[in-house]
Amino acid sequence: MNRIRKGDQVLVITGKNKGQRGDVLRVDGDRVFVANVNLVKRHTKANPQANQPGGIVEREASIHLSNVQLFNPATNKGERVGTKTLEDGRKVRVFRSSGEVVDA
């Protein structure tokens, strides 16, 4: 079970984007793409068949999973995440500090 999933709100804990918060756009192995965080400029070539203009495009680059933490709106902080198996056999993610279930 992944600790960070698409759609989660995460907090960057190290690097040049430390302290920034955003939603996870996608998870790719051990790297995540976070909206409006770690922006890079990419020089793209025009593609007339796909109707794409050329130029300099700003987009998100990936961040390693170890550099982000799941954001807990209750405490307004980034927190560690663990897993717990419920009585009905479902596995859920929980915040380690409070034991509160992340996904209902």
PDB file of C-alpha atoms in Angstrom:
ATOM      1  CA  MET A   1       0.000   0.000   0.000  1.00  0.00           C
ATOM      2  CA  ASN A   2       1.383   3.385  -1.004  1.00  0.00           C
ATOM      3  CA  ARG A   3       1.714   6.006   1.701  1.00  0.00           C
ATOM      4  CA  ILE A   4       1.259   8.815  -0.810  1.00  0.00           C
ATOM      5  CA  ARG A   5      -1.428   8.597  -3.494  1.00  0.00           C
ATOM      6  CA  LYS A   6      -2.706  10.730  -6.353  1.00  0.00           C
ATOM      7  CA  GLY A   7      -4.912  13.530  -5.039  1.00  0.00           C
ATOM      8  CA  ASP A   8      -3.283  13.687  -1.580  1.00  0.00           C
ATOM      9  CA  GLN A   9      -2.139  17.027  -0.236  1.00  0.00           C
ATOM     10  CA  VAL A  10       1.545  16.876   0.676  1.00  0.00           C
ATOM     11  CA  LEU A  11       4.129  19.140   2.288  1.00  0.00           C
ATOM     12  CA  VAL A  12       7.694  19.320   0.927  1.00  0.00           C
ATOM     13  CA  ILE A  13      10.084  18.820   3.848  1.00  0.00           C
ATOM     14  CA  THR A  14      13.517  19.282   2.211  1.00  0.00           C
ATOM     15  CA  GLY A  15      15.181  20.883  -0.783  1.00  0.00           C
ATOM     16  CA  LYS A  16      14.691  24.187  -2.569  1.00  0.00           C
ATOM     17  CA  ASN A  17      10.894  23.874  -2.307  1.00  0.00           C
ATOM     18  CA  LYS A  18      10.852  23.210   1.450  1.00  0.00           C
ATOM     19  CA  GLY A  19       7.616  24.337   3.098  1.00  0.00           C
ATOM     20  CA  GLN A  20       5.553  24.364  -0.095  1.00  0.00           C
ATOM     21  CA  ARG A  21       2.293  22.461  -0.179  1.00  0.00           C
ATOM     22  CA  GLY A  22       0.340  21.018  -3.084  1.00  0.00           C
ATOM     23  CA  ASP A  23      -1.748  18.172  -4.447  1.00  0.00           C
ATOM     24  CA  VAL A  24      -0.125  15.061  -5.888  1.00  0.00           C
ATOM     25  CA  LEU A  25      -0.714  14.915  -9.643  1.00  0.00           C
ATOM     26  CA  ARG A  26       0.793  11.465 -10.117  1.00  0.00           C
ATOM     27  CA  VAL A  27       3.005   8.896  -8.418  1.00  0.00           C
ATOM     28  CA  ASP A  28       5.719   7.310 -10.550  1.00  0.00           C
ATOM     29  CA  GLY A  29       7.524   4.590  -8.584  1.00  0.00           C
ATOM     30  CA  ASP A  30       9.385   6.327  -5.760  1.00  0.00           C
ATOM     31  CA  ARG A  31       8.826   9.827  -7.208  1.00  0.00           C
ATOM     32  CA  VAL A  32       5.829  12.160  -7.064  1.00  0.00           C
ATOM     33  CA  PHE A  33       4.689  15.118  -9.152  1.00  0.00           C
ATOM     34  CA  VAL A  34       3.172  17.880  -6.999  1.00  0.00           C
ATOM     35  CA  ALA A  35       1.070  20.716  -8.468  1.00  0.00           C
ATOM     36  CA  ASN A  36       2.941  24.046  -8.668  1.00  0.00           C
ATOM     37  CA  VAL A  37       5.989  22.685  -6.819  1.00  0.00           C
ATOM     38  CA  ASN A  38       9.468  22.083  -8.301  1.00  0.00           C
ATOM     39  CA  LEU A  39       8.664  23.948 -11.518  1.00  0.00           C
ATOM     40  CA  VAL A  40      11.191  23.685 -14.360  1.00  0.00           C
ATOM     41  CA  LYS A  41      11.339  25.356 -17.735  1.00  0.00           C
ATOM     42  CA  ARG A  42      11.325  22.939 -20.658  1.00  0.00           C
ATOM     43  CA  HIS A  43      12.230  23.969 -24.188  1.00  0.00           C
ATOM     44  CA  THR A  44       9.799  22.115 -26.446  1.00  0.00           C
ATOM     45  CA  LYS A  45       9.808  21.717 -30.179  1.00  0.00           C
ATOM     46  CA  ALA A  46       6.606  22.481 -32.064  1.00  0.00           C
ATOM     47  CA  ASN A  47       4.474  19.488 -33.103  1.00  0.00           C
ATOM     48  CA  PRO A  48       1.995  20.488 -35.814  1.00  0.00           C
ATOM     49  CA  GLN A  49       0.313  17.043 -35.872  1.00  0.00           C
ATOM     50  CA  ALA A  50      -0.613  17.301 -32.184  1.00  0.00           C
ATOM     51  CA  ASN A  51      -1.349  21.026 -32.646  1.00  0.00           C
ATOM     52  CA  GLN A  52       1.279  21.979 -30.031  1.00  0.00           C
ATOM     53  CA  PRO A  53       3.213  25.206 -30.359  1.00  0.00           C
ATOM     54  CA  GLY A  54       6.925  25.288 -29.599  1.00  0.00           C
ATOM     55  CA  GLY A  55       8.562  27.445 -26.961  1.00  0.00           C
ATOM     56  CA  ILE A  56       9.446  27.433 -23.306  1.00  0.00           C
ATOM     57  CA  VAL A  57       6.940  25.530 -21.174  1.00  0.00           C
ATOM     58  CA  GLU A  58       6.925  25.601 -17.380  1.00  0.00           C
ATOM     59  CA  ARG A  59       5.922  22.313 -15.772  1.00  0.00           C
ATOM     60  CA  GLU A  60       6.367  20.265 -12.625  1.00  0.00           C
ATOM     61  CA  ALA A  61       9.378  18.013 -12.165  1.00  0.00           C
ATOM     62  CA  SER A  62       9.320  14.991  -9.877  1.00  0.00           C
ATOM     63  CA  ILE A  63      10.268  14.943  -6.195  1.00  0.00           C
ATOM     64  CA  HIS A  64      11.457  11.879  -4.326  1.00  0.00           C
ATOM     65  CA  LEU A  65       8.883  10.331  -1.955  1.00  0.00           C
ATOM     66  CA  SER A  66      11.235  10.718   1.003  1.00  0.00           C
ATOM     67  CA  ASN A  67      11.150  14.501   0.580  1.00  0.00           C
ATOM     68  CA  VAL A  68       7.384  14.877   1.059  1.00  0.00           C
ATOM     69  CA  GLN A  69       4.996  14.193   3.937  1.00  0.00           C
ATOM     70  CA  LEU A  70       1.241  13.815   3.923  1.00  0.00           C
ATOM     71  CA  PHE A  71      -0.414  17.026   5.149  1.00  0.00           C
ATOM     72  CA  ASN A  72      -2.735  16.714   8.146  1.00  0.00           C
ATOM     73  CA  PRO A  73      -5.353  19.521   8.090  1.00  0.00           C
ATOM     74  CA  ALA A  74      -6.246  18.885  11.754  1.00  0.00           C
ATOM     75  CA  THR A  75      -2.764  19.784  13.024  1.00  0.00           C
ATOM     76  CA  ASN A  76      -1.775  21.936   9.995  1.00  0.00           C
ATOM     77  CA  LYS A  77       1.510  19.990   9.700  1.00  0.00           C
ATOM     78  CA  GLY A  78       3.082  17.268   7.592  1.00  0.00           C
ATOM     79  CA  GLU A  79       2.954  13.908   9.342  1.00  0.00           C
ATOM     80  CA  ARG A  80       4.221  10.359   8.957  1.00  0.00           C
ATOM     81  CA  VAL A  81       1.828   7.720   7.680  1.00  0.00           C
ATOM     82  CA  GLY A  82       1.395   4.082   8.645  1.00  0.00           C
ATOM     83  CA  THR A  83      -1.089   1.355   7.771  1.00  0.00           C
ATOM     84  CA  LYS A  84      -3.627  -0.439   9.879  1.00  0.00           C
ATOM     85  CA  THR A  85      -5.938  -3.362   9.136  1.00  0.00           C
ATOM     86  CA  LEU A  86      -9.549  -2.861  10.220  1.00  0.00           C
ATOM     87  CA  GLU A  87     -11.817  -5.573  11.632  1.00  0.00           C
ATOM     88  CA  ASP A  88     -13.467  -6.092   8.233  1.00  0.00           C
ATOM     89  CA  GLY A  89     -10.075  -6.817   6.637  1.00  0.00           C
ATOM     90  CA  ARG A  90      -9.596  -3.463   4.868  1.00  0.00           C
ATOM     91  CA  LYS A  91      -6.181  -1.809   5.005  1.00  0.00           C
ATOM     92  CA  VAL A  92      -6.261   1.926   5.699  1.00  0.00           C
ATOM     93  CA  ARG A  93      -3.636   4.635   6.068  1.00  0.00           C
ATOM     94  CA  VAL A  94      -3.350   6.288   9.471  1.00  0.00           C
ATOM     95  CA  PHE A  95      -1.375   9.251  10.817  1.00  0.00           C
ATOM     96  CA  ARG A  96       1.328   7.913  13.125  1.00  0.00           C
ATOM     97  CA  SER A  97       1.011  10.753  15.649  1.00  0.00           C
ATOM     98  CA  SER A  98      -2.724  10.481  16.346  1.00  0.00           C
ATOM     99  CA  GLY A  99      -3.780   7.158  14.835  1.00  0.00           C
ATOM    100  CA  GLU A 100      -6.464   9.053  12.898  1.00  0.00           C
ATOM    101  CA  VAL A 101      -7.537   7.337   9.652  1.00  0.00           C
ATOM    102  CA  VAL A 102      -6.486   9.243   6.502  1.00  0.00           C
ATOM    103  CA  ASP A 103      -8.935   7.715   4.006  1.00  0.00           C
ATOM    104  CA  ALA A 104     -12.462   6.923   5.160  1.00  0.00           C
TER     105      ALA A 104
END
